[in-house]
Coordinates of C-alpha atoms in Angstrom, one line a residue:
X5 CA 65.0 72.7 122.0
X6 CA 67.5 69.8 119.6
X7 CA 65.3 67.3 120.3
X8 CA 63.0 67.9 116.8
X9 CA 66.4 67.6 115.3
X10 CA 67.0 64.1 116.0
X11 CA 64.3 62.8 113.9
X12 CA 64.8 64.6 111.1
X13 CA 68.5 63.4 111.1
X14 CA 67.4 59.9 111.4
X15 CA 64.9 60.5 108.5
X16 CA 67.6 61.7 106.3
X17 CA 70.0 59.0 107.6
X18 CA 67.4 56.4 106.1
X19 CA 66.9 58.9 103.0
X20 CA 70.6 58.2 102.4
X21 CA 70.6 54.5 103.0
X22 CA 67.6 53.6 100.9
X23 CA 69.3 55.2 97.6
X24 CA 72.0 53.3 98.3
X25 CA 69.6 50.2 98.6
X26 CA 69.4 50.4 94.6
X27 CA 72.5 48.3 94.2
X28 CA 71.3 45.5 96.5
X29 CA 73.7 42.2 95.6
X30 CA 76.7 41.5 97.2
X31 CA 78.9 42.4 93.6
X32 CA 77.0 46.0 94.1
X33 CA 75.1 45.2 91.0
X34 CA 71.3 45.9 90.4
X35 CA 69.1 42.9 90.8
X36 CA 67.0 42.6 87.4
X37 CA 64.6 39.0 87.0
X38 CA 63.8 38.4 83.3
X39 CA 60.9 36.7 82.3
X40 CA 62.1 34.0 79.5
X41 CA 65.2 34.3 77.2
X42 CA 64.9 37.3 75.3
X43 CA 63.9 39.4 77.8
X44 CA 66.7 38.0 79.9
X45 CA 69.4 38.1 76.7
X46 CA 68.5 42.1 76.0
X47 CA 68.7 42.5 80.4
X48 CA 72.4 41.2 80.5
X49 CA 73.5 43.4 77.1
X50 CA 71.9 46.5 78.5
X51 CA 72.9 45.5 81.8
X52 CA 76.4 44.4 81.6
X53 CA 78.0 44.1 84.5
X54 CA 76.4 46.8 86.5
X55 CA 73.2 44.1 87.2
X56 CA 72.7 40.7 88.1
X57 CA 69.8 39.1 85.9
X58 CA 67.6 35.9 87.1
X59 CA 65.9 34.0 84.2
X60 CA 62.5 32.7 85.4
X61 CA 62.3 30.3 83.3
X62 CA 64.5 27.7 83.0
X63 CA 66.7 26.4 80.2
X64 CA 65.3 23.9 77.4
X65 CA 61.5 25.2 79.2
X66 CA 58.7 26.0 77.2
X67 CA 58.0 29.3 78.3
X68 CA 54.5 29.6 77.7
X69 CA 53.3 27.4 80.8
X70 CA 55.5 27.7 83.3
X71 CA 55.0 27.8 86.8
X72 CA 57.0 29.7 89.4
X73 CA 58.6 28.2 92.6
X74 CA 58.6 30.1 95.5
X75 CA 62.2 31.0 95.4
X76 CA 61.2 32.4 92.1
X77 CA 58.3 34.6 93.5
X78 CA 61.2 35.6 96.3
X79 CA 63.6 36.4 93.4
X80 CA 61.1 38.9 92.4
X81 CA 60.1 40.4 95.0
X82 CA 64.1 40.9 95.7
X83 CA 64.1 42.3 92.0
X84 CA 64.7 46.2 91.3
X85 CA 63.7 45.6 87.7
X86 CA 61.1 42.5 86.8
X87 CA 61.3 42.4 83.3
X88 CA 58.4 40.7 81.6
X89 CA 55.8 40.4 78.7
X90 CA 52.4 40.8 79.7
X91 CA 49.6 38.3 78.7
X92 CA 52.4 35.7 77.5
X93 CA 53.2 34.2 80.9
X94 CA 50.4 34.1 83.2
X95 CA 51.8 32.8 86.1
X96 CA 54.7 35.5 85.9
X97 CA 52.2 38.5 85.6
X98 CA 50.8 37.5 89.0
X99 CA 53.7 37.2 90.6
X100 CA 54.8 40.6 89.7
X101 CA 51.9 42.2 90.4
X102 CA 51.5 40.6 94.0
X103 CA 54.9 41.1 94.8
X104 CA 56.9 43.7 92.4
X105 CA 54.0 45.8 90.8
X106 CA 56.0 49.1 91.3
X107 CA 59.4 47.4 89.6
X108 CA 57.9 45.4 86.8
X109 CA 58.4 47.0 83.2
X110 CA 56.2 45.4 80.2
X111 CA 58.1 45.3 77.0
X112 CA 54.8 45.4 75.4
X113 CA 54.9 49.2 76.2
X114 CA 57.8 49.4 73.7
X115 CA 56.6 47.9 70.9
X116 CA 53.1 47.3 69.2
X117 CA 51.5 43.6 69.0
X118 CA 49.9 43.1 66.0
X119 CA 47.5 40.3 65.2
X120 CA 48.6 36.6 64.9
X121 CA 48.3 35.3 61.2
X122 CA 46.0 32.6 60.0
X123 CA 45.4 29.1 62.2
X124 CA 45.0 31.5 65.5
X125 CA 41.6 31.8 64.9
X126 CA 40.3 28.5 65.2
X127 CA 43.0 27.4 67.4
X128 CA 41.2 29.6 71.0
X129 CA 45.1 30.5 72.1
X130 CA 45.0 31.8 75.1
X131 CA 46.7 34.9 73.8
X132 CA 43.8 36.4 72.3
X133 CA 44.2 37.9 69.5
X134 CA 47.8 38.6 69.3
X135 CA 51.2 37.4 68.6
X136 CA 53.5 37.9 71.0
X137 CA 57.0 36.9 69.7
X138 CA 57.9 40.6 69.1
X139 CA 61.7 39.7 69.3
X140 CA 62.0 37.8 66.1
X141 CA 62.6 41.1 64.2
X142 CA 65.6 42.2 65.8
X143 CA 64.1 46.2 64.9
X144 CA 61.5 45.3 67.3
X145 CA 64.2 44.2 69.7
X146 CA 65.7 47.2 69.4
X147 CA 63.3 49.2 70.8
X148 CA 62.7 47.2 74.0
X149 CA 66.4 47.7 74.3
X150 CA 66.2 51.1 74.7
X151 CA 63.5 51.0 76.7
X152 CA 64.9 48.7 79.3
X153 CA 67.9 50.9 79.6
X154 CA 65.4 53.4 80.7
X155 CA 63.6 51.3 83.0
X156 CA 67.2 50.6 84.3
X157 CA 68.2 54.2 84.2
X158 CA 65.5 54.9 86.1
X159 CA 65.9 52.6 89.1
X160 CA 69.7 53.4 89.1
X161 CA 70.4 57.0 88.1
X162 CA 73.8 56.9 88.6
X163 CA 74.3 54.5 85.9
X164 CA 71.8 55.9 83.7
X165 CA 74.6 56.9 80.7
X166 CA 76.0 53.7 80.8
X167 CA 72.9 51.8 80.2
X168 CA 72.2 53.9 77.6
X169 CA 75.4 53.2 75.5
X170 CA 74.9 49.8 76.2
X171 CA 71.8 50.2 74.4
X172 CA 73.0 51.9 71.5
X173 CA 75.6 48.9 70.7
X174 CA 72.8 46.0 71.0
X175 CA 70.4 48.3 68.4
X176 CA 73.5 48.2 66.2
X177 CA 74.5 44.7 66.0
X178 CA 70.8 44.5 65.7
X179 CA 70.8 46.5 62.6
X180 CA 73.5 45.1 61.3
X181 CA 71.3 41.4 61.7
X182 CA 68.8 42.7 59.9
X183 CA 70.3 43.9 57.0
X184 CA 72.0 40.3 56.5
X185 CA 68.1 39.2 56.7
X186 CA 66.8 41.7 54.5
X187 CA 69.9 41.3 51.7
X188 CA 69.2 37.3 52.4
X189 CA 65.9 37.3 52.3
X190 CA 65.3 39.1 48.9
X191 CA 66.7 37.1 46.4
X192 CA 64.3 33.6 47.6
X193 CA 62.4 32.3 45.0
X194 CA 59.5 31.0 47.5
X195 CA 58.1 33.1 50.0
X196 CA 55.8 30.5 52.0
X197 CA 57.0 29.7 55.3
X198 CA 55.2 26.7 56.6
X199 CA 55.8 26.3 60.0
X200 CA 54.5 24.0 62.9
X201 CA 53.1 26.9 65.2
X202 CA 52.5 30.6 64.4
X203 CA 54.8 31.9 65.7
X204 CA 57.0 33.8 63.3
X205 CA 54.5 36.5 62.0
X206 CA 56.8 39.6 62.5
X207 CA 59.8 37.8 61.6
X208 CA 57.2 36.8 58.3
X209 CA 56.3 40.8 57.7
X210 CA 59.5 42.1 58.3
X211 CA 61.4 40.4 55.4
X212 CA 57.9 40.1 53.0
X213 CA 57.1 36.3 53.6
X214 CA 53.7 34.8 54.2
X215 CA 53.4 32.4 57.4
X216 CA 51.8 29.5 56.8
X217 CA 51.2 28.1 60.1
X218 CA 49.8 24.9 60.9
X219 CA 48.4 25.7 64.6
X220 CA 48.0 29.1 66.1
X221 CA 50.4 30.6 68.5
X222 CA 50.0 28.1 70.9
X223 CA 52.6 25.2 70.5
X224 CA 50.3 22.6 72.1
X225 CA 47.1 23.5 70.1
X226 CA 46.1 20.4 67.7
X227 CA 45.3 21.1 64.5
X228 CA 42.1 20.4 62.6
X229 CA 41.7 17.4 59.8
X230 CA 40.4 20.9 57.9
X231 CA 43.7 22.6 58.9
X232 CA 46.0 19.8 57.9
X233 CA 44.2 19.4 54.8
X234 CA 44.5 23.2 53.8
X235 CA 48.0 23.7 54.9
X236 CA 48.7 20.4 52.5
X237 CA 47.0 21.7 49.8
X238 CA 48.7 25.3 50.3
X239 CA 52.1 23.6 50.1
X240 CA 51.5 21.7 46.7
X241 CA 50.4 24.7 45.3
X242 CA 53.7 27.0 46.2
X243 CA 56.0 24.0 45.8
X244 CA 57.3 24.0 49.6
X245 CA 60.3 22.5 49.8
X246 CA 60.6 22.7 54.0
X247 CA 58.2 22.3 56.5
X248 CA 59.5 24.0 59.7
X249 CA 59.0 23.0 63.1
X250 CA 60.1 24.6 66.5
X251 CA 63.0 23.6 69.3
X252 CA 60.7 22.4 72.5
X253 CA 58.0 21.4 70.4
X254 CA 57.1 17.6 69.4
X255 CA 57.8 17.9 65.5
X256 CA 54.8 15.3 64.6
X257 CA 52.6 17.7 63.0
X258 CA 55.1 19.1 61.0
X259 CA 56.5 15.5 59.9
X260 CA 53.2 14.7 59.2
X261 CA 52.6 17.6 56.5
X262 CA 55.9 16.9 54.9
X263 CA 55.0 13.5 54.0
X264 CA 51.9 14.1 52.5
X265 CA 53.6 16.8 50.7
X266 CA 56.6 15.2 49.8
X267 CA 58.8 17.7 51.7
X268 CA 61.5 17.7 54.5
X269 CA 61.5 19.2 57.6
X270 CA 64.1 21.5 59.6
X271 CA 64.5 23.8 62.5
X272 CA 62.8 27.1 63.1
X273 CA 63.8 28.2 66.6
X274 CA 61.1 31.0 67.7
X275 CA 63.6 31.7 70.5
X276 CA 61.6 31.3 73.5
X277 CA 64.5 29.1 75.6
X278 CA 67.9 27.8 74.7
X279 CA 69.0 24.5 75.0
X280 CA 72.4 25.2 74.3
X281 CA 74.3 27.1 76.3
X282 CA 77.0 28.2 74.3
X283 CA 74.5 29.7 71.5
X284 CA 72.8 33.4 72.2
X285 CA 70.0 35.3 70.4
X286 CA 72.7 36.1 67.9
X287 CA 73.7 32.9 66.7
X288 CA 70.7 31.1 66.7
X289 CA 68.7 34.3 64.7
X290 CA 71.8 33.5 61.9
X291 CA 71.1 29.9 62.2
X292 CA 67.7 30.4 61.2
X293 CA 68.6 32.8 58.5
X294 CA 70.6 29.8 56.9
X295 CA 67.8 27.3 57.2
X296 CA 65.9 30.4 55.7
X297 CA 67.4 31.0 52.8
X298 CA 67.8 27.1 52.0
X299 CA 64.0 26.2 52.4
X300 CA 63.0 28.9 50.2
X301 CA 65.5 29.2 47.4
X302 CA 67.5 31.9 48.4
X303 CA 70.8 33.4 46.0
X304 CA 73.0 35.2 47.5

C-alpha cells in the first residue's frame, strides 16, 4: 500500500532540486550570456554579484558579424538568461533559438526601434528598416534595465528585490547622464552631426541634432559618388567643423569628407565593443559628450 508513495517523493525530491538548479555556477551565481557590450554592461549592473555574465562577442569585435564558436553555443545553452537584440546579430539569434529559446530575453521588447535616418535607404543594411543602437540614449537604456531585472527576477525569484534596486540605481546615474547631455547639448551653435555610419539616430533625436550620415547603419556599406557628393555639399552649407567616425571602423570615408570640406575628423564611439578595458558605458558616453560639444560649438 506505500509503494505509490515512493514516486511521488522522488518527484518532489527532483521538484526541490531543479529550483535550486537556478543558481547553476560554482560562486552560486546565475549564469546570464550577453549578446555585445551594452547588453552585457546593463547584465553585470543589474546583476551584480548574484550572476555571472558571458559576453559573446569579444573585445575590440565588430559586433555586427560575428560568428559563434561552439563553446559559445555551449555557453548558451548553459545560460539561465541569454540576453540579446534581435535582428542585430544573426548568428546569436540562432543560437538562442536552437538551444536557449525558453531563456532568451529581446531587449527590443523594452523599447521601440524607430527608423534609421537618411543614407539607410540606399545603403540595403541588412537591418531593414531600423536602427538598432537603442542604447545611445541612456533613457532608452533605462528601460531595458528594468526589464532585464525582470527577466532576471523571473528566473531567480529569490533575488527578485535585489535586482530590482539594482535597477533603480543604473536608471539614475542614467538620468543623471542625460541631463549633462541635454544641459550640454543646448547651448551648440551647429546641430549637424556628420558621421561615418548611421548609427547615432536616437542619440541624434534625443538631444534635437540632425544625423548626417555618410552610409547607412551598416559600418561596411560603401558609399555612393552621389552620397559623398551630398554629404560634402551638406557640410559646406552648415559649416561642419567635425567629421565623425566610429572605433572598429576604417575611418577612410570620413577622412575623405573632411578633406573635401576642409574639416577634421574625431571619434564617435557608437558603443558596440570596447577596446579599453578600463573604460565602461559611462565614461566613454562622457567622452563623446566632450567631442560633442567641441565639434558643434557648444557653451557651457
Amino acid at each position: 500500500m506505500r509503494r505509490p508513495l515512493i514516486p511521488l517523493l522522488v518527484l518532489a525530491v527532483m521538484a526541490a532540486l531543479s529550483g535550486c538548479a537556478t543558481r547553476a555556477d560554482a560562486g552560486g551565481r546565475l549564469p546570464v550570456v550577453a549578446a555585445f557590450y551594452p547588453l552585457q554592461f546593463v547584465s553585470e549592473r543589474v546583476g551584480g554579484d548574484l550572476v555571472t555574465v558571458t559576453n559573446l562577442t569579444k573585445p575590440g569585435a565588430e559586433p555586427h558579424d560575428v560568428e559563434l564558436s561552439p563553446r559559445q553555443v555551449a555557453r548558451i545553452s548553459d545560460a539561465k538568461v541569454a540576453v540579446y537584440l534581435h535582428g542585430f546579430q544573426p548568428a546569436v539569434d540562432d543560437a538562442i533559438e536552437q538551444n536557449a529559446a525558453a531563456r532568451g530575453f529581446d531587449v527590443s521588447s523594452a523599447v521601440t526601434l524607430e527608423h534609421a535616418d537618411e543614407a539607410e535607404e540606399e545603403s540595403g543594411h541588412e537591418h531593414g528598416a531600423t536602427d538598432p543602437h537603442v542604447w545611445l540614449d541612456p533613457t532608452r537604456l533605462a528601460a531595458i534595465g528594468d526589464a532585464v531585472a525582470e527577466r532576471l527576477a523571473l528566473a531567480d525569484p529569490p533575488h527578485a528585490a535585489d535586482f530590482r534596486a539594482r535597477a533603480a540605481t543604473l536608471r539614475q546615474q542614467l538620468t543623471e547622464l542625460d541631463g549633462e547631455f541635454s544641459a550640454a547639448l543646448s547651448t551648440c551653435q551647429r546641430r549637424e552631426l556628420v558621421t561615418g555610419h548611421t548609427a547615432f539616430h536616437y542619440l541624434a533625436e534625443r538631444y534635437h541634432l540632425t544625423q548626417v550620415g555618410i552610409t547607412g547603419v551598416d559600418p561596411e556599406a560603401e558609399p555612393s559618388p552621389r552620397r559623398l557628393a551630398e554629404v560634402a555639399a551638406d557640410a559646406r552649407a552648415h559649416g561642419t567643423t567635425t567629421i565623425f567616425f566610429e572605433t572598429l571602423v576604417s575611418p577612410k570615408v570620413a577622412e575623405t569628407i573632411a578633406r573635401e570640406v576642409g574639416a577634421t575628423t574625431a571619434v564617435l564611439d557608437p558603443l558596440e565593443g570596447l577596446i579599453d578595458p578600463d573604460a565602461d558605458y559611462f565614461s566613454v558616453m562622457r567622452a563623446n559628450l566632450a567631442s560633442l560639444t567641441t565639434a558643434l560649438g557648444c557653451t557651457s
